[in-house]
PDB file of C-alpha atoms in Angstrom:
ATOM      1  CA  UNK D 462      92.816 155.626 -17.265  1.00  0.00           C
ATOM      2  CA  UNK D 463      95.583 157.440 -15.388  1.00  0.00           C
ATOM      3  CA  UNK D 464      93.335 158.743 -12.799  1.00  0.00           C
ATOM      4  CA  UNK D 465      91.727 155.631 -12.314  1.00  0.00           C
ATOM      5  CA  UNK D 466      95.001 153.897 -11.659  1.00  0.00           C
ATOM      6  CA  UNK D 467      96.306 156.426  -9.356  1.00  0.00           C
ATOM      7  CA  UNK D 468      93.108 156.355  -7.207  1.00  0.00           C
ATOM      8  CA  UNK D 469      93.305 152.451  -7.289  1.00  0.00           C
ATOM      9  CA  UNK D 470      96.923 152.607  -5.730  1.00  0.00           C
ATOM     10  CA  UNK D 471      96.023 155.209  -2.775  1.00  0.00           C
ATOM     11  CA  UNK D 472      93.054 152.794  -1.976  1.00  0.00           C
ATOM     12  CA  UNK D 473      95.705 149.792  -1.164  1.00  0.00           C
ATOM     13  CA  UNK D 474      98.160 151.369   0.488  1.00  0.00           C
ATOM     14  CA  UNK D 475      96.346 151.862   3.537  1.00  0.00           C
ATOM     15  CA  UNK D 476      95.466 147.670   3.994  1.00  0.00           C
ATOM     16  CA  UNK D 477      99.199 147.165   3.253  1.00  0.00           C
ATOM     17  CA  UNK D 478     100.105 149.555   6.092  1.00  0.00           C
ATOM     18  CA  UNK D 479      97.995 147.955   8.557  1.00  0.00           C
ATOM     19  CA  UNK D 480     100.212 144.360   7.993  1.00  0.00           C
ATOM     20  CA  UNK D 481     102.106 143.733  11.257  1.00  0.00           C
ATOM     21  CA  UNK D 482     104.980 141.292  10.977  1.00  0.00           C
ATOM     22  CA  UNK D 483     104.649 138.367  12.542  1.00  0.00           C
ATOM     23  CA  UNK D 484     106.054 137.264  15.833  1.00  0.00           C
ATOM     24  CA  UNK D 485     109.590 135.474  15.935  1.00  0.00           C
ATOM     25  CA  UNK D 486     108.859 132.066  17.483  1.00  0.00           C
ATOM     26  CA  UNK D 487     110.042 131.256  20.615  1.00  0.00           C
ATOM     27  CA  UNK D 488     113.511 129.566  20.154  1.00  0.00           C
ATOM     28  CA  UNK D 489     114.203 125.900  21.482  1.00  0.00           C
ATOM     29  CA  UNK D 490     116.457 126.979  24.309  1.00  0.00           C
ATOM     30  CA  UNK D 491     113.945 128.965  26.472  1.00  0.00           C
ATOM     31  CA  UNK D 492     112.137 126.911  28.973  1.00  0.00           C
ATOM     32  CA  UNK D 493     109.186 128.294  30.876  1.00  0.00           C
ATOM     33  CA  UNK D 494     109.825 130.695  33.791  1.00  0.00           C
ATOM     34  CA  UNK D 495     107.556 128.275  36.283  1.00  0.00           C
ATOM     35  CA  UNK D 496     109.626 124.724  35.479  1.00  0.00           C
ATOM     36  CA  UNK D 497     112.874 126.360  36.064  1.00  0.00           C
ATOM     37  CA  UNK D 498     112.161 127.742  39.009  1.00  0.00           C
ATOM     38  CA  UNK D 499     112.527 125.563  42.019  1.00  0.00           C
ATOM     39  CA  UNK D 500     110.387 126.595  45.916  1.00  0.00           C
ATOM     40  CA  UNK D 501     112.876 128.353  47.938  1.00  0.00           C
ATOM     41  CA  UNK D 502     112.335 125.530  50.864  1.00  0.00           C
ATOM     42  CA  UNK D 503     112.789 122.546  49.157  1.00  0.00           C
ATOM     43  CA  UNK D 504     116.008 121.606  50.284  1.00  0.00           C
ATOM     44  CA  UNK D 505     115.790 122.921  53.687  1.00  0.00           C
ATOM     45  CA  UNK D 506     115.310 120.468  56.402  1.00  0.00           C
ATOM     46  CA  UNK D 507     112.195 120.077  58.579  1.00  0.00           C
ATOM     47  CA  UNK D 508     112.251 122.034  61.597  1.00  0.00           C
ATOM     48  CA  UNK D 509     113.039 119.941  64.781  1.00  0.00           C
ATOM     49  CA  UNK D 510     110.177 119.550  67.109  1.00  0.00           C
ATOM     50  CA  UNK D 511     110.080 121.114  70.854  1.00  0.00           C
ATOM     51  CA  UNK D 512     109.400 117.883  72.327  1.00  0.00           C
ATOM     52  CA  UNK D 513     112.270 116.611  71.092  1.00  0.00           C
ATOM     53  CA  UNK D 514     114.522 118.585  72.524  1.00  0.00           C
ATOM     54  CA  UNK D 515     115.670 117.449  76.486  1.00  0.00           C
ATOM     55  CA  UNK D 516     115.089 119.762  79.551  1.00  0.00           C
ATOM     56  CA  UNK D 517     117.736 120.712  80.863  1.00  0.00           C
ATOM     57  CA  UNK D 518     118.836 119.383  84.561  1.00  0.00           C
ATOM     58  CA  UNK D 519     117.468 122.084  87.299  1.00  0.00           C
ATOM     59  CA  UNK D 520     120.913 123.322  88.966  1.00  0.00           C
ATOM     60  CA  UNK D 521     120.473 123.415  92.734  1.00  0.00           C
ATOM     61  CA  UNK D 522     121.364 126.309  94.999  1.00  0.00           C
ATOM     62  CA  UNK D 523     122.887 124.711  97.951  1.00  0.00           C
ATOM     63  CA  UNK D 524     123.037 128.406  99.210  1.00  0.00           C
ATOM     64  CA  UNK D 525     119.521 129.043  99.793  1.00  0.00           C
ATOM     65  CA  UNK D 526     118.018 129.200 102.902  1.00  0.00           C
ATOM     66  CA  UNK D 527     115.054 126.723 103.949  1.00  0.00           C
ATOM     67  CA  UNK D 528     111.405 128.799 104.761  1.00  0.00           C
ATOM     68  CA  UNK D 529     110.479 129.499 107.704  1.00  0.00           C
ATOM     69  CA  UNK D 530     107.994 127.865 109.767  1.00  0.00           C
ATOM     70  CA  UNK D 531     104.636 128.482 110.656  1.00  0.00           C
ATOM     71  CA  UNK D 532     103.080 129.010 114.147  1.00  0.00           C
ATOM     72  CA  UNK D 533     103.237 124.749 114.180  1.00  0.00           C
ATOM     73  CA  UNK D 534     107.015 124.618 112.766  1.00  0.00           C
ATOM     74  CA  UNK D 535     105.740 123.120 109.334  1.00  0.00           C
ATOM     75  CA  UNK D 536     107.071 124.274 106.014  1.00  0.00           C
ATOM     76  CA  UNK D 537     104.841 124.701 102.991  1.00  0.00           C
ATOM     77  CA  UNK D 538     105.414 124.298  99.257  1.00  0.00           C
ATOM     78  CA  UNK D 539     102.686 126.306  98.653  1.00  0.00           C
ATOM     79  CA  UNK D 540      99.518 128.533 100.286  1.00  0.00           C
ATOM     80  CA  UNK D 541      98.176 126.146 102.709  1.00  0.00           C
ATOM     81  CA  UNK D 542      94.650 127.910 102.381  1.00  0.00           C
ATOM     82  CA  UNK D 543      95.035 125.927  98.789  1.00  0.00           C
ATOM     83  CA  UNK D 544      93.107 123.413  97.250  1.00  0.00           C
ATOM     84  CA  UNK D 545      94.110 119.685  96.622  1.00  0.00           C
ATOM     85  CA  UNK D 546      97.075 119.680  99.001  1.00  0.00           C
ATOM     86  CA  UNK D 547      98.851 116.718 100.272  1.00  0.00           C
ATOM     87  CA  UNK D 548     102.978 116.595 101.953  1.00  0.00           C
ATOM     88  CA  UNK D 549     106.026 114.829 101.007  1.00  0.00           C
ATOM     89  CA  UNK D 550     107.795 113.203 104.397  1.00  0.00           C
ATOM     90  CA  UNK D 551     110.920 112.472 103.689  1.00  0.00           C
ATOM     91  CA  UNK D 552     112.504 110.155 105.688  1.00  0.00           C
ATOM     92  CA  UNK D 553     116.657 109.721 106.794  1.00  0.00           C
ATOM     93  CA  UNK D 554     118.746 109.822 109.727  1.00  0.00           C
ATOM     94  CA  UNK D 555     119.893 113.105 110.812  1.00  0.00           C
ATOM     95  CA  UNK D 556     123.633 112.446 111.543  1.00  0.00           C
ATOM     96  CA  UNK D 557     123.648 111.823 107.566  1.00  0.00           C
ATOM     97  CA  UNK D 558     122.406 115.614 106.885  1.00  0.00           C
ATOM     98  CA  UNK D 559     120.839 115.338 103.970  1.00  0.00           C
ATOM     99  CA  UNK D 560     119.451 118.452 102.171  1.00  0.00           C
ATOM    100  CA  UNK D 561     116.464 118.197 100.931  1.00  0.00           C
ATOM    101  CA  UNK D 562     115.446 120.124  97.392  1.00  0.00           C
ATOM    102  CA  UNK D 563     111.945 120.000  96.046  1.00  0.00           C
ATOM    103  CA  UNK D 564     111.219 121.123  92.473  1.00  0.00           C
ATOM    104  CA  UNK D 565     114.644 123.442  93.046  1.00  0.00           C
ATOM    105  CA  UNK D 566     113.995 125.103  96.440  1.00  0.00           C
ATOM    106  CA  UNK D 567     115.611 123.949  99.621  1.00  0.00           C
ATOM    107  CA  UNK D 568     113.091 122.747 102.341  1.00  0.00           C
ATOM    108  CA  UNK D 569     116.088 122.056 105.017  1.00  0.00           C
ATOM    109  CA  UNK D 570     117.855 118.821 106.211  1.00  0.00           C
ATOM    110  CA  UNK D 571     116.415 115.242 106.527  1.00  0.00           C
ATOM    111  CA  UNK D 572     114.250 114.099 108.159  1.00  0.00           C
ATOM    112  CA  UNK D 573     111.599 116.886 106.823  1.00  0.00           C
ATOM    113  CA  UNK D 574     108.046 117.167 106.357  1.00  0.00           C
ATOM    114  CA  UNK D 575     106.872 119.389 103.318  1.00  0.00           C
ATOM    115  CA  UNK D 576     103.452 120.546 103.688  1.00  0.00           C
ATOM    116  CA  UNK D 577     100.948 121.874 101.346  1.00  0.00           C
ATOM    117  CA  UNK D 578     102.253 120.671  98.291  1.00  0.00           C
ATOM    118  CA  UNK D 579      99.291 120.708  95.346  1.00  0.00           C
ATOM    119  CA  UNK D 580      98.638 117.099  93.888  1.00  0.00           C
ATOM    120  CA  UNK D 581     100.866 116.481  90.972  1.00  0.00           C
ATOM    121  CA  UNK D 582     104.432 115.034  90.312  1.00  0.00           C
ATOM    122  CA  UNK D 583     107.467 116.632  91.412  1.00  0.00           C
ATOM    123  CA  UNK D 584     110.907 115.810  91.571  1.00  0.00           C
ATOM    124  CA  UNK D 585     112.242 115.806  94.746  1.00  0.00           C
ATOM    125  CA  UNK D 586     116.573 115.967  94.380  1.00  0.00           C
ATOM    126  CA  UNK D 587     119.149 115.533  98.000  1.00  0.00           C
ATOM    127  CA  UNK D 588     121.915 116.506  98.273  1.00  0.00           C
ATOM    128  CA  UNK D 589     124.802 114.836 100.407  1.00  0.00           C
ATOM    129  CA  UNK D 590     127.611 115.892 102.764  1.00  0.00           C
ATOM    130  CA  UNK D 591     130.699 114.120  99.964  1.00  0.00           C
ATOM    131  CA  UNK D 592     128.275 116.097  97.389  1.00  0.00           C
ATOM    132  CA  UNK D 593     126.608 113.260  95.888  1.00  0.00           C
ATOM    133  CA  UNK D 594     123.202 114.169  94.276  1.00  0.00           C
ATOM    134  CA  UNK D 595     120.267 111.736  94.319  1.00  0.00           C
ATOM    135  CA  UNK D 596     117.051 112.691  92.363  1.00  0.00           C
ATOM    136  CA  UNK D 597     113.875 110.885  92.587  1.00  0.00           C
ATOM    137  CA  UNK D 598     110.265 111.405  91.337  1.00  0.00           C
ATOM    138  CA  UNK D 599     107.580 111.949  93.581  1.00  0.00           C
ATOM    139  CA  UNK D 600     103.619 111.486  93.194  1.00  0.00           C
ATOM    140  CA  UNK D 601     101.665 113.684  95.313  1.00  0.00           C
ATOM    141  CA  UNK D 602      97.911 112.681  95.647  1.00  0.00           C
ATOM    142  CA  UNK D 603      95.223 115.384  97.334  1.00  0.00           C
ATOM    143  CA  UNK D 604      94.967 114.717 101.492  1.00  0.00           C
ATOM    144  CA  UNK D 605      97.528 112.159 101.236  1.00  0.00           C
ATOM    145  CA  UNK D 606     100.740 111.542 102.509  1.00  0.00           C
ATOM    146  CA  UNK D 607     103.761 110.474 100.380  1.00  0.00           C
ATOM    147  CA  UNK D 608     106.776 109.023 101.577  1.00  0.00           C
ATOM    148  CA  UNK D 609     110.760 108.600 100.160  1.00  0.00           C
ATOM    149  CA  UNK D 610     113.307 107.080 102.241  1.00  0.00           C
ATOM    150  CA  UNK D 611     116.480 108.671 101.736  1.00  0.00           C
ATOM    151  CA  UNK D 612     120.246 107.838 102.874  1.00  0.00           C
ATOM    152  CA  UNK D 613     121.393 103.660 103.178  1.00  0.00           C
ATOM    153  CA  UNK D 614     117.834 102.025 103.076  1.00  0.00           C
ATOM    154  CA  UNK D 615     117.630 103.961  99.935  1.00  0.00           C
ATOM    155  CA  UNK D 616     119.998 101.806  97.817  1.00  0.00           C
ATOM    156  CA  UNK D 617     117.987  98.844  98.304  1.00  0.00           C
ATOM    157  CA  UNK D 618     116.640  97.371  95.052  1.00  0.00           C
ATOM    158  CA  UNK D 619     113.455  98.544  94.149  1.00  0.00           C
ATOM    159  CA  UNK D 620     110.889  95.615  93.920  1.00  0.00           C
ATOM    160  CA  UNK D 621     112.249  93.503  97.019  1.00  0.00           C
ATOM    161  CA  UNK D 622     110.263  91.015  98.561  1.00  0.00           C
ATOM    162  CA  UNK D 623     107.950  91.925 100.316  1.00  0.00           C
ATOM    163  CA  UNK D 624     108.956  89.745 103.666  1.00  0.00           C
ATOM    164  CA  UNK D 625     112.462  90.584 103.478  1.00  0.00           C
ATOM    165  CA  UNK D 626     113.831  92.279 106.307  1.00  0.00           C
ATOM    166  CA  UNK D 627     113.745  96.208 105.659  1.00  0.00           C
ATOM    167  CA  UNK D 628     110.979  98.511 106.420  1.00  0.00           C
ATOM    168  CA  UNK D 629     107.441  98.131 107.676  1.00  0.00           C
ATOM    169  CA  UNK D 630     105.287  98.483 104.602  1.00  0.00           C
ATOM    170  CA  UNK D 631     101.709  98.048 104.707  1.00  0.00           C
ATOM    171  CA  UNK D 632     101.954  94.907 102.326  1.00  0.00           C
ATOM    172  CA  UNK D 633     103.923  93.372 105.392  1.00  0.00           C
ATOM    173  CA  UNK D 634     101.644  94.817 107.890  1.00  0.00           C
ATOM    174  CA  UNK D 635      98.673  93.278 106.108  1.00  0.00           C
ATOM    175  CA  UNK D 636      99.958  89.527 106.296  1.00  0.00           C
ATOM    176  CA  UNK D 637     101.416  89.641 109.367  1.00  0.00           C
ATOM    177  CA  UNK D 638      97.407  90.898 110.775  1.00  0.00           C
ATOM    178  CA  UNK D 639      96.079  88.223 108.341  1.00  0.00           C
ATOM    179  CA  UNK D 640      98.563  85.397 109.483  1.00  0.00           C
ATOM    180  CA  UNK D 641      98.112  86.608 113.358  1.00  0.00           C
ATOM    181  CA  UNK D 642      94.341  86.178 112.856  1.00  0.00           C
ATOM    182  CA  UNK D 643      94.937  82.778 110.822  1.00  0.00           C
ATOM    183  CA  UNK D 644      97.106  81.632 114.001  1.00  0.00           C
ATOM    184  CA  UNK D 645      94.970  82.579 116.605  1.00  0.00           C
ATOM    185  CA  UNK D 646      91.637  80.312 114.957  1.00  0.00           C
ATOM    186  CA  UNK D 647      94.171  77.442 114.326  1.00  0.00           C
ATOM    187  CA  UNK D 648      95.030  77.801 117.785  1.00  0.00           C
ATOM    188  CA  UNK D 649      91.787  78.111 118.982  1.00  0.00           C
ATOM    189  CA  UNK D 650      91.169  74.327 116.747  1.00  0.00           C
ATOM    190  CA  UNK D 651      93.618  72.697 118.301  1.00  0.00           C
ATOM    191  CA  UNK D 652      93.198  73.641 121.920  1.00  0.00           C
ATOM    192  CA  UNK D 653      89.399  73.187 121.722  1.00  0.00           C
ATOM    193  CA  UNK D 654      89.743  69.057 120.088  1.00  0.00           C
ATOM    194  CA  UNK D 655      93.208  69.159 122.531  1.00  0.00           C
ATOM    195  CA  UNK D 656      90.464  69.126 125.762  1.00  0.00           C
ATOM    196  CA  UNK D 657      88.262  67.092 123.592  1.00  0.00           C
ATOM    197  CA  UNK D 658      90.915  63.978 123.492  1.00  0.00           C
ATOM    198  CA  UNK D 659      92.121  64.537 126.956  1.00  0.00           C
ATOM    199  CA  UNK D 660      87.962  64.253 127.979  1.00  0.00           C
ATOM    200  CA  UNK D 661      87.829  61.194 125.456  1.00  0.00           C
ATOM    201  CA  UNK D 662      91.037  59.884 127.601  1.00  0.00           C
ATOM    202  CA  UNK D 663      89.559  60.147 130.462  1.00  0.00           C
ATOM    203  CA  UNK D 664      86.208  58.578 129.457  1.00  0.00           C
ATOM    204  CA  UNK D 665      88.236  55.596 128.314  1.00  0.00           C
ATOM    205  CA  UNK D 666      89.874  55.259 131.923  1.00  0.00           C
ATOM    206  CA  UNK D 667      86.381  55.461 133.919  1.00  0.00           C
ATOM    207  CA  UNK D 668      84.819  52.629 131.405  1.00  0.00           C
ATOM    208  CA  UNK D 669      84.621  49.675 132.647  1.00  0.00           C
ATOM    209  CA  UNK D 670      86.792  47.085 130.734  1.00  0.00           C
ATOM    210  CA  UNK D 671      83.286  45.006 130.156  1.00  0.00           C
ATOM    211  CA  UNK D 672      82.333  47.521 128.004  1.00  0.00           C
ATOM    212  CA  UNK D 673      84.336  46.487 124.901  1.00  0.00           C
ATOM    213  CA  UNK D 674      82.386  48.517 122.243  1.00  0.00           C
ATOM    214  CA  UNK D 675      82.125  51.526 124.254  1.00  0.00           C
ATOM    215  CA  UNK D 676      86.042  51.423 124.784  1.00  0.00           C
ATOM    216  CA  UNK D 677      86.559  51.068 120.869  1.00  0.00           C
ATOM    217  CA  UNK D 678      84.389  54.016 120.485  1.00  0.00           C
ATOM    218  CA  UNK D 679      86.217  56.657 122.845  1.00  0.00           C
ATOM    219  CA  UNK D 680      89.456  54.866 121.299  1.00  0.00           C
ATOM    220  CA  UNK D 681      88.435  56.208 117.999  1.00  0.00           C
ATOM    221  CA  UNK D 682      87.030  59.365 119.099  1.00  0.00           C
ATOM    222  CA  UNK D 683      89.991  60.070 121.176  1.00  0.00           C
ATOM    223  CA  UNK D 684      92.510  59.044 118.528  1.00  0.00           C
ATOM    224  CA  UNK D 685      90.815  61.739 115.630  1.00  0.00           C
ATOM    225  CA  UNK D 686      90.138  63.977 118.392  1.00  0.00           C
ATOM    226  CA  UNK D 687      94.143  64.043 118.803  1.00  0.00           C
ATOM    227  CA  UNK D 688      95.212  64.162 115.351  1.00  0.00           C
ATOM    228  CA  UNK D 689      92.717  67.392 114.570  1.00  0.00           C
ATOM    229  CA  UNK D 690      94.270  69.235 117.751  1.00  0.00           C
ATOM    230  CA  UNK D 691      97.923  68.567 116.274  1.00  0.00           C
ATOM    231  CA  UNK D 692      96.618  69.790 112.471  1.00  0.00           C
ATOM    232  CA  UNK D 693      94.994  72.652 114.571  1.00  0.00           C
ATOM    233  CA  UNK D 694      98.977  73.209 116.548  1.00  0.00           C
ATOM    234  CA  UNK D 695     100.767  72.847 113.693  1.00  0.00           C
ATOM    235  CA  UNK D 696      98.721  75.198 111.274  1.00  0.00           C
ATOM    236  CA  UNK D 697      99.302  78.108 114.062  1.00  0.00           C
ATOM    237  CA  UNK D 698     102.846  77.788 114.722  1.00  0.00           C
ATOM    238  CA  UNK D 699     103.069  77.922 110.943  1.00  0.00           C
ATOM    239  CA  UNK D 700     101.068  80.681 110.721  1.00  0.00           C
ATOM    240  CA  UNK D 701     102.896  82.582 113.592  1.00  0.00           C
ATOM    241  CA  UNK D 702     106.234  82.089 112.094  1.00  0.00           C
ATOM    242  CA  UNK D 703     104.819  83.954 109.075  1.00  0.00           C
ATOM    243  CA  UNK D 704     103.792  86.410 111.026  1.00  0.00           C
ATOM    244  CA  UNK D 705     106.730  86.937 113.032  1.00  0.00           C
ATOM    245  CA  UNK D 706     109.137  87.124 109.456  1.00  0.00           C
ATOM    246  CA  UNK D 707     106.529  89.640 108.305  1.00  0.00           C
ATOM    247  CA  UNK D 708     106.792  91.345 111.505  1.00  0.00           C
ATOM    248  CA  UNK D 709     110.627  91.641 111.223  1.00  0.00           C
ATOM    249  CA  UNK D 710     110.953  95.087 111.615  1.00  0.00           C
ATOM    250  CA  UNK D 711     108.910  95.283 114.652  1.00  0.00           C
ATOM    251  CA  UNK D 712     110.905  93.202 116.067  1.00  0.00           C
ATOM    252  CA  UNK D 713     114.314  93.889 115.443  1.00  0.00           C
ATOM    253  CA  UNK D 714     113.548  97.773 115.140  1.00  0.00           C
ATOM    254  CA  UNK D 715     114.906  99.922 112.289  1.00  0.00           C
ATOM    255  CA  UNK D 716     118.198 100.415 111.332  1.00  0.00           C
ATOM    256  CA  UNK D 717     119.720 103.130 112.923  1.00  0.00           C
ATOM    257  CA  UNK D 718     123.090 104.968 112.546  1.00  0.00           C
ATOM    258  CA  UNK D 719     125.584 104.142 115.822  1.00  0.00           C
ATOM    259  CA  UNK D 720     124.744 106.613 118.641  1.00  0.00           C
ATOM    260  CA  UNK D 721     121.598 106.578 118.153  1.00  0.00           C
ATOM    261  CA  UNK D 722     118.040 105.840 120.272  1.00  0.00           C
ATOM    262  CA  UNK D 723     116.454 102.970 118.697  1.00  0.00           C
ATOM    263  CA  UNK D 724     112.748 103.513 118.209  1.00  0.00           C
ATOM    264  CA  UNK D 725     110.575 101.579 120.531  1.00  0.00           C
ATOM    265  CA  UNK D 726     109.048  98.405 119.121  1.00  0.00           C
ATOM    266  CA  UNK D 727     106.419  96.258 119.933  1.00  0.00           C
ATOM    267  CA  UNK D 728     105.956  92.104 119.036  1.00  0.00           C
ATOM    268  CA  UNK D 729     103.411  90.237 119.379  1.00  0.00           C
ATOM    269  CA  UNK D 730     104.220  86.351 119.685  1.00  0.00           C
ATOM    270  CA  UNK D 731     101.707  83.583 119.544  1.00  0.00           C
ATOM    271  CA  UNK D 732     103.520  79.942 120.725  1.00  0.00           C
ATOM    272  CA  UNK D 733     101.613  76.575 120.764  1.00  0.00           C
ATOM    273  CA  UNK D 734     101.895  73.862 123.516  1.00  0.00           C
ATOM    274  CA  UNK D 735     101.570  70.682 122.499  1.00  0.00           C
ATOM    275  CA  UNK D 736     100.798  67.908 125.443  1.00  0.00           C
ATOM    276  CA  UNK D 737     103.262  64.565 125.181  1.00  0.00           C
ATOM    277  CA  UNK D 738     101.782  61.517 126.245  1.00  0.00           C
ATOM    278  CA  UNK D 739      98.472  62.958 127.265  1.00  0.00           C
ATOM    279  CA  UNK D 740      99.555  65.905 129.107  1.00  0.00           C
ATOM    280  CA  UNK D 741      98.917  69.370 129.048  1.00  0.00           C
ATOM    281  CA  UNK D 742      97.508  71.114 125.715  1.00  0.00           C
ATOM    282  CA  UNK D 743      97.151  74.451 125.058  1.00  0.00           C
ATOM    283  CA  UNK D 744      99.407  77.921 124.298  1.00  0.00           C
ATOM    284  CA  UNK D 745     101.213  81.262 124.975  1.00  0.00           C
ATOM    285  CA  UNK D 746     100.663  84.629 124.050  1.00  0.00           C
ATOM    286  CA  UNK D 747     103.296  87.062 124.726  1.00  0.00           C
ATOM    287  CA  UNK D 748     103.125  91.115 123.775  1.00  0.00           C
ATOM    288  CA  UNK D 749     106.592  93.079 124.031  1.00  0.00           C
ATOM    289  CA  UNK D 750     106.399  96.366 123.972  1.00  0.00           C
TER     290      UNK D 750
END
């Protein structure tokens, strides 16, 4: 019985020995590793964007020299053996000396042409003799010519009427040829029903005074004949006066600075006649050059 007891107790103690205790649970405090943990960029602000930030103002050399000239004394922006070139004429008197700066680089004193400039938009920036600074955006378009006015016509409100008195634009030049053309077929009207009445007149003289119904008829004819030649002189002196305010510039010549040349100009004047009392009809046409 004592054997059997003993050999019953060294057949347990092995399962007993193979008991592990259990774990400790996790206590109440401990919170998991991934909620307490917060992204490193969450508080840091969004990057600002390159577009947002403003380009700084291009700071001119007013020591640089202007390029030289070709074999025609033009200056170039760029190769003239270039594709889709076009110039930039800039336009001012030259007692104002007005340097001229395109894109940064000095292309000499106004009035300049800049040739072989590629198609695009520039800034073109002048500098002045008190050392004002003007800036203005140009357009440059391929075999074109582009053109800024700089110095006192420059300060003149942008969007002006068109038949103010200023500089020939071709707006202006396009309504003066359209009014010249209008004036010249109203004048045409009016002289051509002007002889008209005077024949009608004279018609009514030679009749004899017998001849009551033919008198009444070269009356009538004579009297609308009349009134169309005056609709006819009065639509072409209206027409020329347009033509002359659009053609202000022509006439009176630019602007220019004391001591100098003014440009030559030429005006081209279209003046009706009109007869009084059944005398002479017709008009004038004067060219000044």
């Amino acid at each position: 019985m004592v054997l059997v007891g003993g050999l019953m107790l060294l057949g347990a103690a092995p399962a007993s020995a193979k008991k592990k205790p259990a774990p400790a649970p996790a206590s109440d405090d401990t919170t998991p590793a991934a909620d307490s943990e917060k992204p490193a960029d969450a508080d840091a602000k969004p990057a600002a964007q390159a577009n947002d930030v403003e380009k700084p103002k291009i700071i001119l050399d007013t020591n640089q020299e202007a390029p030289k000239t070709d074999s025609l004394g033009h200056v170039h922006f760029a190769s003239p053996n270039g594709e889709g070139l076009g110039r930039v004429v800039v336009n001012a008197p030259a007692t104002a000396k007005i340097k001229v700066f395109l894109e940064g680089r000095f292309f000499g004193t106004a009035p300049v042409t800049i040739f072989s400039v590629p198609k695009g938009d520039y800034i073109l920036e002048a500098t002045y003799p008190d050392g004002k600074q003007d800036s203005k955006p140009v357009s440059v378009s391929e075999n074109e010519e582009t053109a800024v006015q700089l110095g006192p016509k420059a300060s003149a409100a942008p969007g002006s009427a068109p038949f103010s008195t200023g500089e020939m634009t071709p707006t202006r030049s396009l309504w003066m040829k359209g009014l010249l053309i209008g004036a010249g077929a109203a004048l045409v009207f009016g002289v051509t029903f002007g002889i008209l009445e005077i024949k009608a007149e004279n018609d009514y003289q030679s009749t004899s005074a017998n001849d009551q119904s033919r008198l009444d008829s070269l009356q009538t004819t004579g009297q609308r004949d009349a009134t169309l030649a005056d609709v006819g002189y009065v639509v072409a002196a209206v027409a020329a006066i347009g033509a002359g305010i659009c053609a202000l510039p022509l006439i009176l010549g630019p602007s220019t600075p004391s001591g100098e040349k003014p440009a030559n100009t030429t005006a081209l004047s279209v003046v009706p006649m009109v007869g009084v009392g059944g005398g002479t009809t017709g008009g004038a046409l004067f060219l000044r050059f």
